[in-house]
Each structure stands twice: as C-alpha cells, then as structure tokens.
Short mmCIF file of C-alpha atoms in Angstrom, two decimals:
data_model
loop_
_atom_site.label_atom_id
_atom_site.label_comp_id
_atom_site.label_asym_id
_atom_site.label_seq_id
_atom_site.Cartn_x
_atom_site.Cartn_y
_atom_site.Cartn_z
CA UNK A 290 381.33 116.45 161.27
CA UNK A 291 378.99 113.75 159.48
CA UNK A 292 376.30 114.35 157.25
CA UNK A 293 374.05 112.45 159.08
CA UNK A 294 373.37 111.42 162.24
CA UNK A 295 375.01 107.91 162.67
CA UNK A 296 374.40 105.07 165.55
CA UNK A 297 377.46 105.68 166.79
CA UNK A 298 376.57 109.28 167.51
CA UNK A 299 374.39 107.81 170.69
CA UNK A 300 376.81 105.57 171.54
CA UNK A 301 378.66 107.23 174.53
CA UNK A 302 381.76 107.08 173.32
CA UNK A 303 383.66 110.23 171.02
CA UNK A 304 381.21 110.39 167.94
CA UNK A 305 378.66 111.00 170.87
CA UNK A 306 381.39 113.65 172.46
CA UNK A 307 381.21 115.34 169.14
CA UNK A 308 377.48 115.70 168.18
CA UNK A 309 377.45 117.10 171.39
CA UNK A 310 380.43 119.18 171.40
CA UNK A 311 379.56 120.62 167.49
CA UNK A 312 375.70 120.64 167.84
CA UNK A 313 374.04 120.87 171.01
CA UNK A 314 376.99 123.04 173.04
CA UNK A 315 377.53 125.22 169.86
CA UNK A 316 374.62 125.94 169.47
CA UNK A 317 372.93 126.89 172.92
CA UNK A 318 375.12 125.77 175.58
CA UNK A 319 375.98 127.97 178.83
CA UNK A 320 378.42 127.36 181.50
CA UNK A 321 376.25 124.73 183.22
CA UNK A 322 375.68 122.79 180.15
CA UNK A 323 379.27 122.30 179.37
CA UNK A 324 380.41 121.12 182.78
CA UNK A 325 379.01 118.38 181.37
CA UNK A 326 377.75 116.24 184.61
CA UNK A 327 374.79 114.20 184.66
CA UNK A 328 372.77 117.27 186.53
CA UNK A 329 372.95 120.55 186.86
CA UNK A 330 373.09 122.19 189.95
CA UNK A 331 371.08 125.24 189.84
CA UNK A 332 370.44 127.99 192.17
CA UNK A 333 367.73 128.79 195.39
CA UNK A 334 364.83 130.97 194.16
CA UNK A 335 364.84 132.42 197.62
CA UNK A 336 364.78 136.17 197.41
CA UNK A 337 364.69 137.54 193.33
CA UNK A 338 362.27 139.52 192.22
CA UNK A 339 361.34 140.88 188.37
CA UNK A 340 359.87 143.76 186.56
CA UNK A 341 356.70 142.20 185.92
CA UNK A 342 354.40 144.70 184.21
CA UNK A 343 354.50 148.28 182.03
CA UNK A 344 353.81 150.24 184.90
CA UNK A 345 357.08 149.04 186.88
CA UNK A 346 355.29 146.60 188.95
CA UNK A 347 357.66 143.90 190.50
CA UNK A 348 356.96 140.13 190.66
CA UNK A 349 358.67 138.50 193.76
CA UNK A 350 358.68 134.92 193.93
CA UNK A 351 357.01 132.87 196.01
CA UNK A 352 359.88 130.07 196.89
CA UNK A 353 357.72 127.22 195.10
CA UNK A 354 358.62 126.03 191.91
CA UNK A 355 357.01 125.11 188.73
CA UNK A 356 357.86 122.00 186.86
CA UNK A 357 356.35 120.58 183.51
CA UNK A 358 357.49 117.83 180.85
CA UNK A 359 356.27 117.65 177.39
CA UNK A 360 357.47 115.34 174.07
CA UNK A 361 357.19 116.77 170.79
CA UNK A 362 357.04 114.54 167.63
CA UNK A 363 355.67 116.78 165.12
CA UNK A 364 355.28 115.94 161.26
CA UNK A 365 356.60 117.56 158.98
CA UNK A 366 359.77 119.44 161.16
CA UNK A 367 360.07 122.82 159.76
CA UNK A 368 357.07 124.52 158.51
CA UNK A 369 356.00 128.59 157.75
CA UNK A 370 356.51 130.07 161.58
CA UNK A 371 358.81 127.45 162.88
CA UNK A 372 359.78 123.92 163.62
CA UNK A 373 359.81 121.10 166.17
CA UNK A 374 362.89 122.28 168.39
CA UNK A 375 360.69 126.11 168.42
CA UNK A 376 357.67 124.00 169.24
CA UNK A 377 359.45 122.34 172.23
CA UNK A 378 361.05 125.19 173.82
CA UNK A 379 357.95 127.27 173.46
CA UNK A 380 355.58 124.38 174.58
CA UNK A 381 357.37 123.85 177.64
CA UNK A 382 358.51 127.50 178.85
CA UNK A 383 354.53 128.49 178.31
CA UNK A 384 353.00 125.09 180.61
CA UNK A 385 355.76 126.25 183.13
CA UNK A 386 354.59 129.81 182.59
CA UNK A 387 350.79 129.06 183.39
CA UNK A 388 351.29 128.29 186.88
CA UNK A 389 351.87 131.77 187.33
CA UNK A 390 355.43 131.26 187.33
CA UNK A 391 358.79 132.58 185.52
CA UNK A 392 360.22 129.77 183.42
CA UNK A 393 364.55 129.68 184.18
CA UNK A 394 365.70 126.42 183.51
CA UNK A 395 365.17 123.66 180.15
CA UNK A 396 366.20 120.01 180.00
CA UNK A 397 366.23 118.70 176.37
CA UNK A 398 366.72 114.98 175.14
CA UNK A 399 366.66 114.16 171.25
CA UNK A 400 365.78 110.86 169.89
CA UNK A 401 367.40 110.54 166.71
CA UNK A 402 367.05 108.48 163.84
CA UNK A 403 370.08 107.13 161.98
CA UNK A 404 370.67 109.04 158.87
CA UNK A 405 368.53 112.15 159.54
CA UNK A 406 370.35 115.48 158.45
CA UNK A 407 373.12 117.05 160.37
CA UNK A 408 372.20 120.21 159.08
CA UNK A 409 368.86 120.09 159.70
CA UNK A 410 369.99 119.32 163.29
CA UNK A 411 371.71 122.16 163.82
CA UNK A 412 368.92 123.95 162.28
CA UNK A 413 366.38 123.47 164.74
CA UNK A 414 369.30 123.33 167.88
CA UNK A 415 369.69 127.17 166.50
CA UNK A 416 365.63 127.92 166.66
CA UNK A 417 365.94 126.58 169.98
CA UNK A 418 369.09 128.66 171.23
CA UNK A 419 366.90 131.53 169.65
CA UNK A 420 363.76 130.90 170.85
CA UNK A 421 365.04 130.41 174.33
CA UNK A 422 366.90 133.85 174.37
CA UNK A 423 363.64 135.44 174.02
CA UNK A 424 362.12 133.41 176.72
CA UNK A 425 365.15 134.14 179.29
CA UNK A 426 365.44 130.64 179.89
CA UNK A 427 368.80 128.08 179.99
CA UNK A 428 368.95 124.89 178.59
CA UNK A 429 371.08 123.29 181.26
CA UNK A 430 370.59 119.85 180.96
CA UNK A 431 370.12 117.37 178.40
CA UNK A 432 370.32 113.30 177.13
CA UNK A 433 371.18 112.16 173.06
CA UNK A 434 369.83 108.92 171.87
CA UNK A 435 369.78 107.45 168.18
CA UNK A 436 367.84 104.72 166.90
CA UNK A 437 368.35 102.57 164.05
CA UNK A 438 367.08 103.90 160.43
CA UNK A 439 363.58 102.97 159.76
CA UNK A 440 363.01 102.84 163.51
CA UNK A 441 362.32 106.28 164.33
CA UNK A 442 360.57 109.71 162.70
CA UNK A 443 364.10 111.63 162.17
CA UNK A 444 363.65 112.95 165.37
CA UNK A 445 361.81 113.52 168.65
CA UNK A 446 362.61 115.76 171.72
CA UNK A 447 361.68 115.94 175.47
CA UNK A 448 361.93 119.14 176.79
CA UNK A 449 361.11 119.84 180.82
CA UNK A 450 361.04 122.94 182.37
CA UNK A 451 361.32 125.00 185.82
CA UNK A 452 360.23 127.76 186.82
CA UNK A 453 360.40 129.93 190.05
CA UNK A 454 356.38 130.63 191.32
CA UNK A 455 355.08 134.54 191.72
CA UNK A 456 354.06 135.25 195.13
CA UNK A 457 350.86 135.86 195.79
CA UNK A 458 349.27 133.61 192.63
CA UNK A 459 347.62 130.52 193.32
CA UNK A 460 346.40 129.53 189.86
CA UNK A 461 344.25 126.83 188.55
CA UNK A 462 340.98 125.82 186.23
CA UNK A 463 339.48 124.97 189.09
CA UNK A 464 339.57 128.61 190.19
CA UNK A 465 337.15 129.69 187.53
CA UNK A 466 333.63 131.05 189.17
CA UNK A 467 330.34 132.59 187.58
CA UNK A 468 330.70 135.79 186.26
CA UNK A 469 334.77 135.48 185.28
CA UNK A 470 335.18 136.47 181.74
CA UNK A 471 337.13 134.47 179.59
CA UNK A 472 339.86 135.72 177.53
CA UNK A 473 342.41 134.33 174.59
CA UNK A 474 345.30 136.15 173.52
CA UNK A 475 344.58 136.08 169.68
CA UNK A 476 343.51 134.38 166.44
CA UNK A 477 342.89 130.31 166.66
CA UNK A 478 343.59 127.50 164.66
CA UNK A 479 347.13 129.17 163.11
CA UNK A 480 349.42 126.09 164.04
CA UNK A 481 346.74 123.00 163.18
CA UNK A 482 345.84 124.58 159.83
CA UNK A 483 349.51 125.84 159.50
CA UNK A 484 350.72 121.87 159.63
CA UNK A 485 347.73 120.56 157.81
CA UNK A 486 349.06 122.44 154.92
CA UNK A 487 352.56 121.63 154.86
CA UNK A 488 351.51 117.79 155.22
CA UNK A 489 349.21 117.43 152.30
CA UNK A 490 350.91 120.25 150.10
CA UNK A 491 347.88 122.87 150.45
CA UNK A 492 348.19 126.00 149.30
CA UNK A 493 345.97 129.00 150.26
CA UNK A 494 345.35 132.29 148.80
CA UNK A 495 346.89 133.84 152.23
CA UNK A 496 349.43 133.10 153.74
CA UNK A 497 349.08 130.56 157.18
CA UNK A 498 351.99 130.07 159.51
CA UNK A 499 352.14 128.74 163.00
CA UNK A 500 351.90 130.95 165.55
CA UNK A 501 354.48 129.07 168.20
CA UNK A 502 355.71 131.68 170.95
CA UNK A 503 356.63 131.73 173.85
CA UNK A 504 354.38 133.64 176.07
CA UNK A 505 356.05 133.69 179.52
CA UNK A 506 356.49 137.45 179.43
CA UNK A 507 353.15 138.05 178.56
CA UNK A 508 351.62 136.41 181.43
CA UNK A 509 354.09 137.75 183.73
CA UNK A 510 352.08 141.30 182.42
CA UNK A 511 348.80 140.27 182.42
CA UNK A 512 349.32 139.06 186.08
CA UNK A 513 350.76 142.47 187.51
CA UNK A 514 347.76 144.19 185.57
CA UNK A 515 345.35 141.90 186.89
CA UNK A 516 346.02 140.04 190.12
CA UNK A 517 343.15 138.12 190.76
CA UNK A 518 343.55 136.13 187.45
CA UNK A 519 342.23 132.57 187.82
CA UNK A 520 344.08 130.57 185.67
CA UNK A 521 345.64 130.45 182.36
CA UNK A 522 345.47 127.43 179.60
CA UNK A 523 347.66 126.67 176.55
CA UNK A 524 344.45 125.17 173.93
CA UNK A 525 346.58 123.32 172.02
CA UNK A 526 345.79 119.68 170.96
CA UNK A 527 342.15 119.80 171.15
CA UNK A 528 342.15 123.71 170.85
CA UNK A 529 339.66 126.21 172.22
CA UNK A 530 336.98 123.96 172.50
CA UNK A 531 338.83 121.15 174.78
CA UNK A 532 340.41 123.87 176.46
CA UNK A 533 337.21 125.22 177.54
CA UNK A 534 335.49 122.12 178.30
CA UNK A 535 338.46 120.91 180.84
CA UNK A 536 338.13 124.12 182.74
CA UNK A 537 334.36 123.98 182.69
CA UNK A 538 334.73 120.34 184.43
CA UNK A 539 337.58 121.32 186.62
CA UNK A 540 335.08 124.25 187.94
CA UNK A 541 331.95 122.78 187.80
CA UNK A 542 330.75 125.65 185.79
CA UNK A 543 328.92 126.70 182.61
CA UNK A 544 331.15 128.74 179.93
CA UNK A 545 329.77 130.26 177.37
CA UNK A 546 331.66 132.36 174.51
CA UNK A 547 330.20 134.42 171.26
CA UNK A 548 331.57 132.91 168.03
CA UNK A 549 332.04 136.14 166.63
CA UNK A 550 334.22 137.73 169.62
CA UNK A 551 336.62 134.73 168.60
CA UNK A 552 339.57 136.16 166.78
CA UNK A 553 339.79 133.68 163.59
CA UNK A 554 342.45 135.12 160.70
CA UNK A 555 339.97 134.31 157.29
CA UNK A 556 342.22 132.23 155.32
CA UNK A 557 342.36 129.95 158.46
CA UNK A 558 338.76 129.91 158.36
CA UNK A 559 338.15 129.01 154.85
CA UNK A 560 340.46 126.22 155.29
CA UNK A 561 338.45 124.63 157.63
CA UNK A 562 335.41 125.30 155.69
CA UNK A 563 337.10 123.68 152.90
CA UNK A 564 338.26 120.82 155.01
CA UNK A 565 336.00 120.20 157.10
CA UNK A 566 337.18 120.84 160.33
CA UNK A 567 335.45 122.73 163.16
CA UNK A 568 338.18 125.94 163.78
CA UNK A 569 337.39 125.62 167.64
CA UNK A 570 338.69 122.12 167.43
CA UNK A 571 342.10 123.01 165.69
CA UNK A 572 345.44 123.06 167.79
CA UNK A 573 347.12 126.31 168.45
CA UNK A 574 350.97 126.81 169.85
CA UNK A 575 351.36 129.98 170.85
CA UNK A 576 348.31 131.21 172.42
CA UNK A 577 346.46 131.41 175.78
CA UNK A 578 342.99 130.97 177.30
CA UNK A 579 342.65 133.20 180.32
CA UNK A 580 339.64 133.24 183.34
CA UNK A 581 339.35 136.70 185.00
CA UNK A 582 337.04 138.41 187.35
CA UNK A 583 334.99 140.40 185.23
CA UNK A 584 336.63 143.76 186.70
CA UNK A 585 339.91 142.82 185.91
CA UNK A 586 338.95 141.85 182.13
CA UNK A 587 339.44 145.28 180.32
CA UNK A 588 342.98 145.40 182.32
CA UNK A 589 344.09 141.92 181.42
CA UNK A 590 343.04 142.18 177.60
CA UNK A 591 344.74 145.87 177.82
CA UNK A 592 347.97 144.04 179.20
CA UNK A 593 348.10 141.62 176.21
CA UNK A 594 347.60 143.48 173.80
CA UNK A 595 350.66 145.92 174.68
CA UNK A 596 352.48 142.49 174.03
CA UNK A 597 353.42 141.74 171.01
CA UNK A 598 352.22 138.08 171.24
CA UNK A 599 348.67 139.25 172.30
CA UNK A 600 347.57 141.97 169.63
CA UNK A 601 344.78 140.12 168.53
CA UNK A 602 343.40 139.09 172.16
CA UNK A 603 339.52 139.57 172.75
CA UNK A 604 337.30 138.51 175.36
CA UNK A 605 335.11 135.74 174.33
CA UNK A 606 333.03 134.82 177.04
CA UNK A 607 332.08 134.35 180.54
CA UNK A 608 331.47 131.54 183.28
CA UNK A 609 328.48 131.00 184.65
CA UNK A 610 326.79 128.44 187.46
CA UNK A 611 325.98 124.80 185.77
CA UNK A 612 323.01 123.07 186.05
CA UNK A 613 323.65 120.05 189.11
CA UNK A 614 321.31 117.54 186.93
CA UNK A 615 323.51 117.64 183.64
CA UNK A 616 326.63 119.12 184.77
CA UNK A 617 329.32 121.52 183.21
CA UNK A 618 328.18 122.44 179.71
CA UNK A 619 330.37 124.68 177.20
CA UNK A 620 328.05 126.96 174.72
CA UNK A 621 328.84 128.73 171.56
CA UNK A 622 326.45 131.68 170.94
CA UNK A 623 326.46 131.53 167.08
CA UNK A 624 326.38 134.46 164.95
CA UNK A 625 322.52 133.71 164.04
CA UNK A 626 321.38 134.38 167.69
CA UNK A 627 321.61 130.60 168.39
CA UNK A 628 323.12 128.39 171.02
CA UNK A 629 324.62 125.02 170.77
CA UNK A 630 326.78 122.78 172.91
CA UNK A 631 330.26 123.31 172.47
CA UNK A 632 331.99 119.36 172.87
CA UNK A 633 335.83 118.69 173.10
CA UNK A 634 337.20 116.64 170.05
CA UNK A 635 337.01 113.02 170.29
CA UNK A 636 339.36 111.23 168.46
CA UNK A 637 342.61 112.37 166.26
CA UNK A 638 341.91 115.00 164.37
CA UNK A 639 345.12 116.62 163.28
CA UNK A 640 347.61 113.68 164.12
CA UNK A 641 351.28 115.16 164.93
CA UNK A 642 350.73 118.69 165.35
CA UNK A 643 353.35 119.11 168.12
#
C-alpha cells in the first residue's frame, strides 16, 4: 500500500480498488459494503421493535424514516477525545437520532488530498468502524475522491444517515410551549475550546478534550422515560446560545435559563475568560439540548444521567410565552440576580470546529 494518498487512488481504476479494498473495507466494511454496487439495498422498517429504556420499555417504529447529511472539514484532524472521521459518524448518527428516531444505516464519501498520510487514513477509518459499533449503525455505502496537492485540506468527509422513526414521537422545536423545562445533557463548550487549543498550541492547567459521542442510545432512554418530550437539539456550531435562540423562533416563545444551572467544566471556563469568548457561544459535539413538559423533567434528566454520555445533565431553564411586540427573546439569569438577552453568535467564531 502507498504512503500517501496518490491521484490515482480516485481514479476508478485498481489503485482506487485498493484504497478501498485495504482502507475503507478493512476497516469497517459489512456484507453490503463489499458487494460493492453503486447502492445498497437495505431492508423495510416495517415491524422491529427495540429495548428502549432501563425499565424494559420497547420502542416500535413508526414506518417513517429519518434522513440527515452533514460535511465535516475540521482543523486540526485528531485532537484529545477524537478526530474528524469520530466527528462525522457521531454528527450524523445524533441529527438522525433527534427526530426521535434509531439511526441504522451511514453513507460516507472522503475527499482526499494528494499526499495526505495513509496511516493517518486508516486511523480515523478505524475511529469510525469504532465509533459506529457503539452507535449500532452500518456504513453501507460510500464514494472516494482525491484532489490535487495544494488543492484540498488533507481531507474532508460526507457522512448521511437513516434512521427508522419511534412510533408515537412527533418531534420538533416548534413543539416547545410555556412552562417546558429545558434540559442539556452535560458540560458546554468541551469540543470548541478542545480545538481552539490544539490549533494555536494552548495548553491549560486541566486537561480539555472534545466530548464527540454519539448519543442515539441516550435519547432512545430519555424518550421511553419521558414520552411527551418536545424536541431534542445538537448545539453545536453556534452552541447553547444559537441552539436556544432557533428553538425560541421556531416556537414563538421566551426561554430563559440560570447561568449557574449550566454545567461548565472550570478549565473550559477559564479558557474563555482568557480568550475572550462567551462559553454559551462555543461549539459542542457530543451533547444535547432537550424541551420537556415540566412533569416529565425530573424523569428525563434521571434517564440521562443513568447514561454514561449524560452524567453531567442539569436542567437549565424553562419556556415561557413571548411578548407579540418584540418577539422570541432568549434570557440568561446571571449569577448576580440579573437578566440579559441571550443573542446567537454572529459571525465565525471558532472557524473549523467540525
């Protein structure tokens, strides 16, 4: 095998056959990857069901399916807690996962750029095989292309996922009404702060490391414990504070969350003290916002925290009606008793977290 990735390696003809062959299918292929056709044929989600909580609950599914696309070109590609092929199997098994659904099925195209590492391919193809055996999910599907050195960023991925609907869940932002209380699953900021280091060569006196994961199982548990769950949200470019401001305007509602009910871990918190960013801002990979009625909250945040992706989970907040003159507003109840206005970010803050 090469030490590099070469042109001829997207070519079509047997160097392609072999990246292929010695990369992608050793490292995560199944029997509908290798039949090697240009789909996969998968089959009808018409009558499974799935344990879907602690208690022995079952999920059935619904018949509908779930379908998401993301591309993921972050800088640098391995960093403390993962790398880009972990970010794009986890990005796209949890957007599947928030429609209420169970993610089954991955497609996966690289981009490559002539001359990156070999070894540092098959690196990440193995963080995806692994990440993706903890998710339950197949990569059945996939496309190679390779562009010429100096014409690329070593490399980028597409991943797309499906995912066979619960029945019974019809989720959404716009589902969110006064009174819901608003969950996350744990500590924010991790990932952005995580990347920012590795970039610029910061070091910290703790420890930061991205908290990619995928979280497909946990929602699965939080649904079962708490049925009439409105929606679920991946903050991740943008983080909390984006989150919270699209589901705000997909309501028409007022949301409101205590800064000190936020889970923050302190060394990402001085960081952003130090440079200058605003934590709610900061981009997160492996967490969840979630909108419950308020008698389902202690069950939800009970459910993730039996997870071991939702430990840290807390409820932060609650919805409440907005004002018709000025629209849907997002607070922040400060830990000095005041109030101020929440905004999403506006511009780039963190370029190429994901």
């Amino acid at each position: 095998m090469d030490d590099t990735v070469l042109l001829g390696h997207g070519s079509g003809g047997s160097m392609m056959k072999r990246i292929i062959d010695e990369v992608f299918f050793e490292a995560y292929a199944g029997k509908k990857l290798r039949a090697g056709n240009d789909a996969a044929v998968l089959p009808s989600p018409r009558t499974s069901a799935r344990a879907g909580a602690n208690d022995g609950g079952r999920l059935a599914y619904s018949g509908k399916l779930s379908f998401s696309t993301d591309s993921f070109v972050v800088d640098p590609h391995f960093f403390p807690g993962g790398d880009i092929g972990r970010l794009a199997v986890c990005g796209t098994v949890n957007d599947v996962a928030t429609a209420g659904a169970e993610p089954k099925y991955l497609s996966c195209g690289f981009i490559l750029e002539e001359g990156f590492s070999m070894d540092d391919l098959k690196r990440i193809c193995a963080s995806m095989a692994e990440v993706a055996r903890e998710a339950g999910v197949e990569i059945v599907t996939g496309d190679t292309k390779v562009v010429n050195r100096g014409h690329g960023d070593g490399i980028y991925i597409n991943t797309s996922g499906i995912g066979l609907c619960y029945e019974g869940y019809d989720l959404g932002g716009e589902k969110c009404a006064p009174g819901d209380k608003v969950l996350v699953t744990g500590t924010m900021g991790d990932h952005g702060i995580t990347i920012m280091s590795c970039r610029e060569s910061l070091s910290f006196a703790a420890d930061i490391e991205s908290d990619a994961a995928p979280l497909n199982h946990l929602i699965a548990e939080v649904l079962a414990a708490a049925p009439a769950t409105r929606c679920f949200r991946d903050p991740t470019r943008g983080g909390l504070a984006s989150t919270l401001n699209e589901l705000a305007a997909q309501s028409d509602t007022d949301i409101t969350i205590d800064e000190e009910a936020v889970p923050v871990k302190s060394a990402v918190l001085g960081a952003c003290e130090m440079l200058g960013y605003d934590v709610f801002q900061v981009a997160n990979e492996g967490k969840m916002v979630c909108v419950v009625p308020a008698d389902q909250a202690d069950a939800a945040l009970a459910a993730m925290r039996a997870n071991r992706y939702g430990r840290d989970a807390a409820v932060i907040g609650q919805v409440a009606p907005s004002d018709a003159e000025r629209g849907p507003k997002v607070f922040l109840r400060t830990a000095f008793g005041s109030t101020r206005i929440l905004d999403m970010l506006v511009g780039e803050q963190l370029p190429r977290i994901c």
